[in-house]
Coordinates of C-alpha atoms in Angstrom, one line a residue:
M1 CA 29.3 12.6 -7.9
S2 CA 25.2 13.8 -8.2
E3 CA 23.9 11.0 -10.3
V4 CA 25.2 8.8 -7.6
A5 CA 23.2 11.0 -5.1
S6 CA 20.1 11.0 -7.2
R7 CA 20.4 7.3 -7.6
R8 CA 20.4 6.5 -3.7
W9 CA 17.7 8.7 -2.8
R10 CA 14.5 8.7 -3.8
F11 CA 11.3 10.0 -2.3
P12 CA 9.7 7.4 -0.3
W13 CA 6.8 7.7 -2.5
P14 CA 4.0 4.2 -1.2
R15 CA 3.8 1.6 -3.3
S16 CA 0.2 0.9 -1.7
L17 CA -2.3 2.7 -5.0
M18 CA -4.4 4.2 -2.3
W19 CA -2.0 5.7 -0.7
Q20 CA -0.5 6.9 -3.8
N21 CA -4.1 8.3 -4.9
L22 CA -4.7 9.9 -1.7
L23 CA -1.3 11.8 -1.9
L24 CA -1.9 12.8 -5.4
L25 CA -5.6 14.0 -4.3
V26 CA -4.0 15.9 -1.6
G27 CA -1.4 17.5 -3.0
L28 CA -3.6 18.7 -5.4
A29 CA -6.2 20.4 -2.8
V30 CA -3.4 21.7 -1.6
V31 CA -1.9 23.3 -3.9
I32 CA -5.5 25.1 -5.3
H33 CA -6.3 26.4 -1.7
A34 CA -2.2 27.3 -1.8
C35 CA -3.4 29.7 -5.4
V36 CA -6.8 31.3 -3.5
L37 CA -4.8 32.0 -0.9
G38 CA -2.3 33.7 -2.8
V39 CA -5.3 35.6 -5.0
H40 CA -7.0 36.2 -1.8
L41 CA -4.0 38.3 -0.2
L42 CA -3.0 39.8 -3.3
L43 CA -7.0 41.4 -3.7
L44 CA -7.1 41.8 0.1
R45 CA -3.6 44.0 -0.2
V46 CA -5.3 45.9 -3.3
S47 CA -8.7 46.7 -0.9
V48 CA -6.1 47.8 1.8
I49 CA -4.3 50.3 -0.5
H50 CA -7.7 52.1 -2.3
T51 CA -9.1 52.0 1.3
V52 CA -6.4 54.2 2.4
S53 CA -6.4 56.0 -0.6
V54 CA -9.9 56.8 0.1
V55 CA -8.9 57.7 3.9
S56 CA -6.1 60.2 3.1
N57 CA -8.3 61.8 0.2
Q58 CA -10.6 62.4 3.3
L59 CA -8.6 63.8 5.5
K60 CA -6.9 66.3 3.0
M61 CA -10.4 67.3 2.6
I62 CA -11.2 68.1 5.7
D63 CA -7.9 69.4 6.0
G64 CA -8.6 71.8 3.4
S65 CA -12.3 72.4 4.4
L66 CA -11.9 73.2 8.5
S67 CA -9.2 75.7 7.3
M68 CA -11.9 77.6 4.9
I69 CA -14.6 77.6 7.2
D70 CA -15.1 80.9 9.3
P71 CA -13.8 80.6 12.8
G72 CA -16.9 80.8 14.3
R73 CA -18.6 77.6 12.4
R74 CA -15.7 75.7 12.8
S75 CA -16.9 73.6 15.8
E76 CA -20.0 72.9 14.5
A77 CA -18.5 71.4 11.3
I78 CA -16.5 69.8 14.2
A79 CA -19.2 68.7 16.2
F80 CA -20.9 67.3 12.7
L81 CA -18.1 65.4 12.0
A82 CA -18.3 63.8 15.4
R83 CA -21.4 62.7 14.8
H84 CA -20.0 60.6 12.2
D85 CA -18.0 59.2 13.9
L86 CA -14.8 61.4 13.1
V87 CA -14.2 62.8 16.7
A88 CA -12.0 65.7 17.3
I89 CA -10.1 66.2 20.5
E90 CA -8.4 69.5 20.5
G91 CA -5.1 70.1 21.9
A92 CA -5.1 66.3 23.4
P93 CA -2.7 63.6 21.6
P94 CA -3.7 60.4 21.8
P95 CA -4.5 58.8 25.1
A96 CA -1.2 57.1 26.8
S97 CA -3.6 54.1 27.4
D98 CA -3.5 53.3 23.6
Q99 CA -0.2 51.8 22.9
P100 CA 1.2 51.9 19.7
I101 CA -0.3 49.3 17.7
G102 CA 2.0 46.0 16.5
P103 CA 3.5 45.0 12.7
R104 CA -0.4 44.0 12.8
P105 CA -0.9 43.2 8.7
Y106 CA -1.5 45.7 6.3
A107 CA -1.3 48.0 9.2
E108 CA 2.1 49.0 8.3
L109 CA 1.4 49.3 4.8
A110 CA -1.5 51.3 4.9
G111 CA 0.2 54.0 7.9
S112 CA 2.8 54.6 5.3
T113 CA 0.6 54.9 3.0
I114 CA -1.4 57.3 4.7
Q115 CA 1.5 59.1 5.7
R116 CA 3.0 59.5 2.2
S117 CA 0.0 61.2 0.9
L118 CA -0.7 63.3 3.7
E119 CA 1.2 66.9 4.1
P120 CA 4.3 67.3 6.1
D121 CA 2.9 68.5 8.9
I122 CA 0.0 66.3 9.4
R123 CA 0.8 63.7 12.0
F124 CA -0.7 60.2 11.7
Q125 CA -0.8 57.2 14.6
W126 CA -2.2 54.0 14.8
T127 CA -3.7 52.5 18.2
H128 CA -4.4 49.5 19.8
P129 CA -8.1 48.4 18.0
A130 CA -11.2 48.9 20.4
P131 CA -12.8 45.1 21.4
G132 CA -14.6 44.0 18.6
K133 CA -13.3 46.8 16.3
G134 CA -10.7 47.4 13.7
P135 CA -8.1 49.8 14.4
V136 CA -7.9 53.1 15.3
Y137 CA -6.4 55.9 13.4
W138 CA -5.2 59.5 15.2
V139 CA -4.0 62.0 12.8
Q140 CA -3.1 65.6 13.8
L141 CA -4.1 68.7 11.6
N142 CA -3.2 72.1 11.6
V143 CA -6.7 73.6 11.7
A144 CA -6.1 77.2 11.6
G145 CA -2.9 78.0 13.1
K146 CA -4.2 75.3 16.0
E147 CA -3.6 71.8 17.1
T148 CA -6.5 69.4 16.0
W149 CA -6.8 65.8 17.0
F150 CA -9.1 63.3 15.0
R151 CA -9.5 60.0 15.7
S152 CA -11.3 57.4 14.1
S153 CA -11.8 53.5 13.6
F154 CA -11.0 52.0 10.6
R155 CA -13.2 49.2 9.8
T156 CA -12.4 46.1 7.7
S157 CA -14.5 42.8 7.1
S158 CA -11.6 40.5 9.5
N159 CA -12.8 42.4 12.4
G160 CA -8.7 42.8 13.7
Q161 CA -8.2 39.6 12.7
D162 CA -4.6 38.4 11.2
P163 CA -6.2 38.4 7.4
R164 CA -3.3 35.8 6.9
L165 CA -3.8 34.0 9.2
V166 CA -7.4 33.2 9.1
S167 CA -7.0 32.5 5.1
I168 CA -3.7 30.1 6.2
L169 CA -6.2 28.4 8.9
L170 CA -9.5 28.8 6.1
V171 CA -6.7 26.6 3.3
L172 CA -5.6 24.4 6.4
G173 CA -9.4 23.7 7.4
L174 CA -10.6 22.9 3.7
S175 CA -7.0 21.0 3.1
A176 CA -7.9 18.6 6.1
L177 CA -11.7 18.4 5.0
A178 CA -10.3 17.4 1.2
T179 CA -8.0 14.5 3.0
V180 CA -10.5 13.1 5.1
V181 CA -12.4 12.6 1.9
A182 CA -9.7 11.7 -0.2
F183 CA -9.5 8.9 1.8
F184 CA -12.8 7.8 1.9
I185 CA -12.8 7.7 -1.7
Q186 CA -9.9 6.1 -2.2
R187 CA -10.9 3.6 0.9
R188 CA -13.9 3.1 -1.8
I189 CA -12.3 2.6 -4.6
N190 CA -9.7 0.1 -2.7
R191 CA -12.0 -2.3 -1.0
P192 CA -12.8 -3.9 -4.4
L193 CA -9.4 -4.2 -5.3
R194 CA -8.8 -6.2 -1.8
D195 CA -11.5 -8.9 -2.4
I196 CA -10.1 -9.3 -5.8
G197 CA -6.7 -10.0 -4.5
A198 CA -7.8 -12.6 -1.5
A199 CA -10.0 -13.9 -4.5
T200 CA -6.9 -15.0 -6.9
R201 CA -5.1 -15.7 -3.4
T202 CA -7.5 -18.5 -2.5
I203 CA -8.1 -20.0 -6.1
R204 CA -4.1 -19.9 -6.3
E205 CA -4.1 -21.7 -3.3
G206 CA -6.6 -24.0 -4.4
G207 CA -9.6 -22.9 -1.9
G208 CA -13.2 -23.6 -2.1
Q209 CA -15.1 -20.2 -2.4
A210 CA -13.7 -17.6 -4.0
H211 CA -16.5 -15.3 -5.2
L212 CA -16.8 -11.4 -4.8
P213 CA -19.6 -10.1 -3.5
Q214 CA -22.4 -7.9 -5.1
Y215 CA -21.4 -4.4 -5.5
A216 CA -23.6 -1.4 -5.5
T217 CA -21.8 0.5 -8.5
S218 CA -22.4 -0.7 -12.0
E219 CA -18.8 -0.9 -13.2
L220 CA -17.8 -2.7 -10.1
S221 CA -21.3 -5.0 -10.3
G222 CA -19.7 -6.4 -13.9
L223 CA -16.6 -7.1 -13.1
A224 CA -17.6 -9.0 -10.0
E225 CA -20.2 -10.9 -12.0
Q226 CA -17.9 -11.8 -14.9
F227 CA -15.0 -12.6 -12.5
N228 CA -17.5 -15.0 -10.5
A229 CA -18.4 -16.2 -13.8
M230 CA -14.5 -17.1 -14.2
V231 CA -14.2 -18.4 -11.1
D232 CA -17.1 -21.2 -11.6
S233 CA -15.9 -22.0 -15.3
L234 CA -12.6 -23.1 -13.4
R235 CA -14.4 -24.8 -10.9
Q236 CA -15.8 -26.7 -13.8
A237 CA -13.0 -27.2 -16.2
E238 CA -11.3 -28.9 -12.5
A239 CA -14.4 -31.7 -12.4
T240 CA -14.4 -32.2 -15.4
R241 CA -10.9 -32.9 -15.6
A242 CA -10.7 -34.8 -12.0
M243 CA -13.2 -36.8 -13.4
M244 CA -11.2 -37.4 -16.7
L245 CA -7.9 -38.5 -14.7
A246 CA -10.7 -40.6 -12.5
G247 CA -11.6 -42.6 -16.0
I248 CA -8.2 -42.1 -17.5
S249 CA -6.5 -44.2 -14.6
H250 CA -9.2 -46.5 -14.2
D251 CA -9.7 -47.8 -17.9
I252 CA -5.8 -48.0 -18.2
R253 CA -5.3 -49.8 -14.6
T254 CA -8.0 -52.4 -14.4
P255 CA -6.5 -54.1 -17.7
L256 CA -3.0 -53.9 -16.5
A257 CA -3.7 -55.2 -13.2
R258 CA -5.5 -58.2 -14.7
L259 CA -2.0 -58.3 -17.0
R260 CA -0.3 -58.6 -14.2
L261 CA -2.1 -61.4 -12.5
A262 CA -1.4 -63.5 -15.7
L263 CA 2.0 -62.6 -15.8
A264 CA 2.3 -63.6 -12.0
L265 CA 0.2 -67.2 -12.4
Q266 CA 2.8 -67.9 -15.9
G267 CA 6.2 -66.9 -14.2
G268 CA 9.5 -66.9 -15.8
E269 CA 12.3 -64.0 -16.5
S270 CA 10.1 -62.6 -19.5
E271 CA 7.4 -62.2 -16.9
A272 CA 9.4 -60.5 -14.5
M273 CA 10.5 -58.0 -17.1
A274 CA 6.8 -57.7 -18.1
A275 CA 5.8 -57.4 -14.8
R276 CA 8.3 -54.6 -14.3
C277 CA 7.4 -52.6 -17.1
I278 CA 4.2 -52.8 -15.7
S279 CA 5.1 -51.1 -12.6
Q280 CA 6.6 -48.6 -14.4
V281 CA 3.4 -48.3 -16.6
D282 CA 1.9 -47.4 -13.0
A283 CA 4.2 -45.4 -11.5
I284 CA 3.5 -42.8 -14.8
I285 CA -0.2 -42.7 -14.2
G286 CA -0.1 -41.9 -10.1
Q287 CA 2.9 -38.8 -11.4
F288 CA -0.1 -37.8 -13.8
L289 CA -2.9 -38.3 -10.8
D290 CA -0.5 -36.6 -8.2
F291 CA 0.1 -33.3 -10.7
G292 CA -3.7 -33.1 -11.9
H293 CA -5.1 -33.6 -8.3
A294 CA -2.4 -31.6 -6.3
G295 CA -4.0 -32.1 -3.8
N296 CA -7.5 -30.5 -4.1
G297 CA -10.0 -32.0 -1.6
E298 CA -7.7 -32.7 1.5
P299 CA -8.5 -31.3 4.5
P300 CA -6.1 -29.5 6.4
M301 CA -5.3 -30.4 10.0
E302 CA -2.5 -30.2 12.5
C303 CA 0.6 -32.1 12.0
D304 CA 3.7 -32.7 13.3
L305 CA 6.1 -32.6 9.8
N306 CA 9.1 -34.4 11.5
V307 CA 7.1 -37.3 12.0
L308 CA 6.4 -36.7 8.5
V309 CA 9.4 -37.1 7.7
Q310 CA 10.4 -40.1 10.2
Q311 CA 7.5 -42.0 8.4
T312 CA 8.8 -41.3 4.9
A313 CA 12.5 -42.0 5.4
A314 CA 11.1 -45.3 7.2
E315 CA 10.2 -46.6 3.8
F316 CA 13.3 -45.5 1.8
E317 CA 14.6 -47.0 5.0
A318 CA 13.1 -50.5 4.5
E319 CA 13.7 -50.4 0.8
G320 CA 17.6 -50.2 1.4
H321 CA 17.6 -46.7 1.3
P322 CA 18.8 -45.0 4.7
F323 CA 18.7 -40.9 4.6
A324 CA 20.4 -39.3 7.6
L325 CA 18.4 -36.9 9.8
Q326 CA 18.7 -34.1 11.3
L327 CA 15.3 -32.9 12.9
R328 CA 15.0 -30.3 15.3
P329 CA 12.1 -29.4 17.5
L330 CA 9.3 -28.2 15.2
P331 CA 5.6 -26.6 16.2
L332 CA 2.4 -28.4 14.9
L333 CA 1.6 -27.1 11.5
V334 CA -1.9 -26.5 10.0
L335 CA -1.1 -29.2 7.0
R336 CA -2.8 -31.6 4.3
P337 CA -0.7 -34.7 5.3
I338 CA -1.2 -36.6 2.5
A339 CA -0.4 -33.7 0.1
M340 CA 3.0 -33.2 2.4
Q341 CA 4.2 -36.1 2.8
R342 CA 4.2 -36.3 -1.6
V343 CA 6.2 -33.9 -1.2
I344 CA 9.0 -35.1 1.3
Q345 CA 8.8 -38.5 -0.7
N346 CA 9.1 -37.1 -4.3
L347 CA 12.2 -35.0 -2.7
M348 CA 13.5 -37.5 -1.4
D349 CA 13.1 -39.9 -4.5
N350 CA 14.7 -37.2 -6.8
A351 CA 17.6 -37.5 -4.0
L352 CA 18.1 -41.0 -4.1
K353 CA 17.4 -41.3 -8.3
Y354 CA 20.0 -38.3 -9.3
A355 CA 22.7 -38.4 -6.8
G356 CA 22.0 -41.7 -4.4
K357 CA 24.7 -40.5 -1.8
G358 CA 25.0 -38.2 1.0
L359 CA 21.6 -38.3 1.4
Q360 CA 20.2 -36.5 4.6
V361 CA 16.8 -34.8 5.9
S362 CA 16.8 -31.6 7.8
T363 CA 14.2 -29.6 9.6
W364 CA 14.6 -25.8 11.8
M365 CA 13.2 -23.2 11.9
E366 CA 14.3 -20.0 11.5
D367 CA 12.6 -16.4 11.6
G368 CA 9.1 -17.4 12.1
D369 CA 9.8 -19.8 9.1
V370 CA 9.5 -23.7 9.0
H371 CA 12.6 -25.3 6.7
L372 CA 12.6 -28.6 5.4
A373 CA 16.0 -29.3 3.9
V374 CA 16.6 -32.2 1.4
A375 CA 20.4 -32.8 0.8
D376 CA 22.6 -35.1 -1.6
R377 CA 26.2 -35.4 -2.4
G378 CA 25.7 -35.9 -6.6
A379 CA 26.6 -34.2 -9.7
G380 CA 24.8 -31.1 -8.7
L381 CA 22.9 -28.8 -10.8
A382 CA 24.2 -25.5 -12.9
A383 CA 22.5 -22.4 -12.1
A384 CA 20.7 -22.2 -14.9
E385 CA 18.8 -25.4 -14.8
R386 CA 17.3 -24.8 -10.5
T387 CA 14.6 -22.8 -12.5
R388 CA 14.0 -24.8 -15.3
V389 CA 13.8 -28.1 -13.4
R390 CA 11.2 -27.2 -11.8
Q391 CA 8.6 -26.5 -14.8
A392 CA 6.1 -29.5 -15.8
F393 CA 8.2 -32.6 -17.7
V394 CA 11.5 -30.9 -17.8
R395 CA 14.2 -32.4 -16.8
G396 CA 18.3 -32.0 -15.9
A397 CA 20.8 -32.4 -18.4
D398 CA 22.4 -35.7 -16.7
S399 CA 19.6 -37.0 -15.9
A400 CA 18.9 -39.5 -19.2
G401 CA 19.3 -42.2 -17.8
A402 CA 17.1 -41.5 -14.4
G403 CA 14.1 -42.2 -15.6
G404 CA 10.9 -40.3 -15.0
L405 CA 8.6 -38.0 -16.4
G406 CA 10.0 -34.7 -15.0
L407 CA 6.4 -34.2 -12.9
G408 CA 8.7 -35.0 -9.3
L409 CA 9.3 -31.1 -8.8
A410 CA 6.3 -29.8 -11.1
I411 CA 3.7 -31.7 -8.3
V412 CA 5.8 -30.3 -4.9
E413 CA 5.6 -26.9 -6.6
R414 CA 2.0 -27.2 -7.1
L415 CA 1.3 -28.8 -3.5
L416 CA 3.4 -26.4 -1.5
Q417 CA 1.4 -23.5 -3.3
L418 CA -1.9 -25.1 -1.1
H419 CA 0.7 -24.0 1.8
G420 CA 1.8 -21.0 1.1
G421 CA 5.6 -22.4 0.9
R422 CA 8.1 -22.4 -1.9
L423 CA 10.7 -24.5 -3.0
Q424 CA 14.4 -23.2 -3.4
L425 CA 17.2 -25.6 -5.4
L426 CA 20.1 -24.8 -3.8
G427 CA 24.0 -26.3 -4.5
R428 CA 25.9 -27.5 -1.9
D429 CA 29.5 -26.8 -1.2
G430 CA 31.8 -29.8 -1.8
G431 CA 29.3 -31.3 -4.0
G432 CA 25.4 -31.9 -4.3
V433 CA 22.0 -30.3 -3.9
E434 CA 19.9 -28.9 -1.1
A435 CA 15.9 -28.8 -2.2
R436 CA 14.6 -26.8 0.9
V437 CA 11.0 -26.0 1.3
T438 CA 10.1 -23.1 3.3
L439 CA 6.6 -22.9 5.2
P440 CA 5.3 -20.2 7.5
G441 CA 4.8 -20.9 11.1
V442 CA 1.0 -21.0 10.8
A443 CA 0.4 -22.8 6.9
P444 CA -2.8 -21.2 5.5
G445 CA -3.8 -24.6 5.0
K446 CA -7.5 -23.5 3.5
G447 CA -9.8 -26.2 2.5
G448 CA -10.5 -27.3 -1.1

């Protein structure tokens, strides 16, 4: 039962590195201050006991000395003691206005210690401290058979303040100061981490400028220089790759176009088959280009997703492949329209290629997100394949005769990254697959 309870409850430890470090620093400061407070109170207790022991010894000495002094000179001795801040009041108890002191820290300790060290016939009493002074103690001595009250102030370094309260307030103040300092230190450490996170997110989403600023510290400055150099290297590699793809496309498609023209002029069934093969090669090259470019360079703009769906569905219907549309009203989204239309086209093309029946496209909004679903009534996908088929050049187990390179869903995923979206492949009741796209209500749409 205890293991179950321990698994259910966990300390709400923050996931943020900043708050974790801040809590550790504050906890360390509190522990240190608590230890200092404990040592301080212990030393204060020892100091009080030592001071009280000195006072009790002085009272014993005064009691013994006055008893041995000649009665005619006792008044002179008492006056001498009065000049040294020990006032004798013959036969008068503590004034009624001076109420006995309450439970002041260490006062009871001091009183009990003095009372135990004095003779049984010596009376001892605390009273309220005078303004600006420490507690006042009264001692009744029997001087030559005559009761005599002596009064004196018990001076302490706390000037009558509660030493425990002062110590606790000091610890709280130092802890608050440590918390503020730790917060600013951790925020200074956390700022570069946020910058790096934002820069990597910009790169992942295909954004433009992703350089880190120059920092004052040598360690962070070196990290920023290496990161910026990496970004420049990636940008150069991307530009080189795009140039290479464009060159390959031009060098291959140009002779293909000439060959298609020559075959068209000749006519015949074999020429028609050759033309279809050329079209397939051209489509394969187009897929490679789509996968390589992945929407980079297209500026984002406000679009109506339903309009893009209707335009794409009209193209499929013109080729004799109608899709049932269930489109609900949606807000305008910031999208790359050509890239998003490629997403819709690839999903509809997959549904047509691998199922061919029960074709349907739906859009709706839920919990602030926009959803687009392309569904079919085909054989469906096993749960283990739904993640694998989204990788480049990977196809489903039952798609051997469908053709293609296995780039369609990989292109969709790369294009959705530009919009902050995600793709899910879900099974349908009654068979089939639903390819569901989820987009934020306001897509990032950063320019590339």
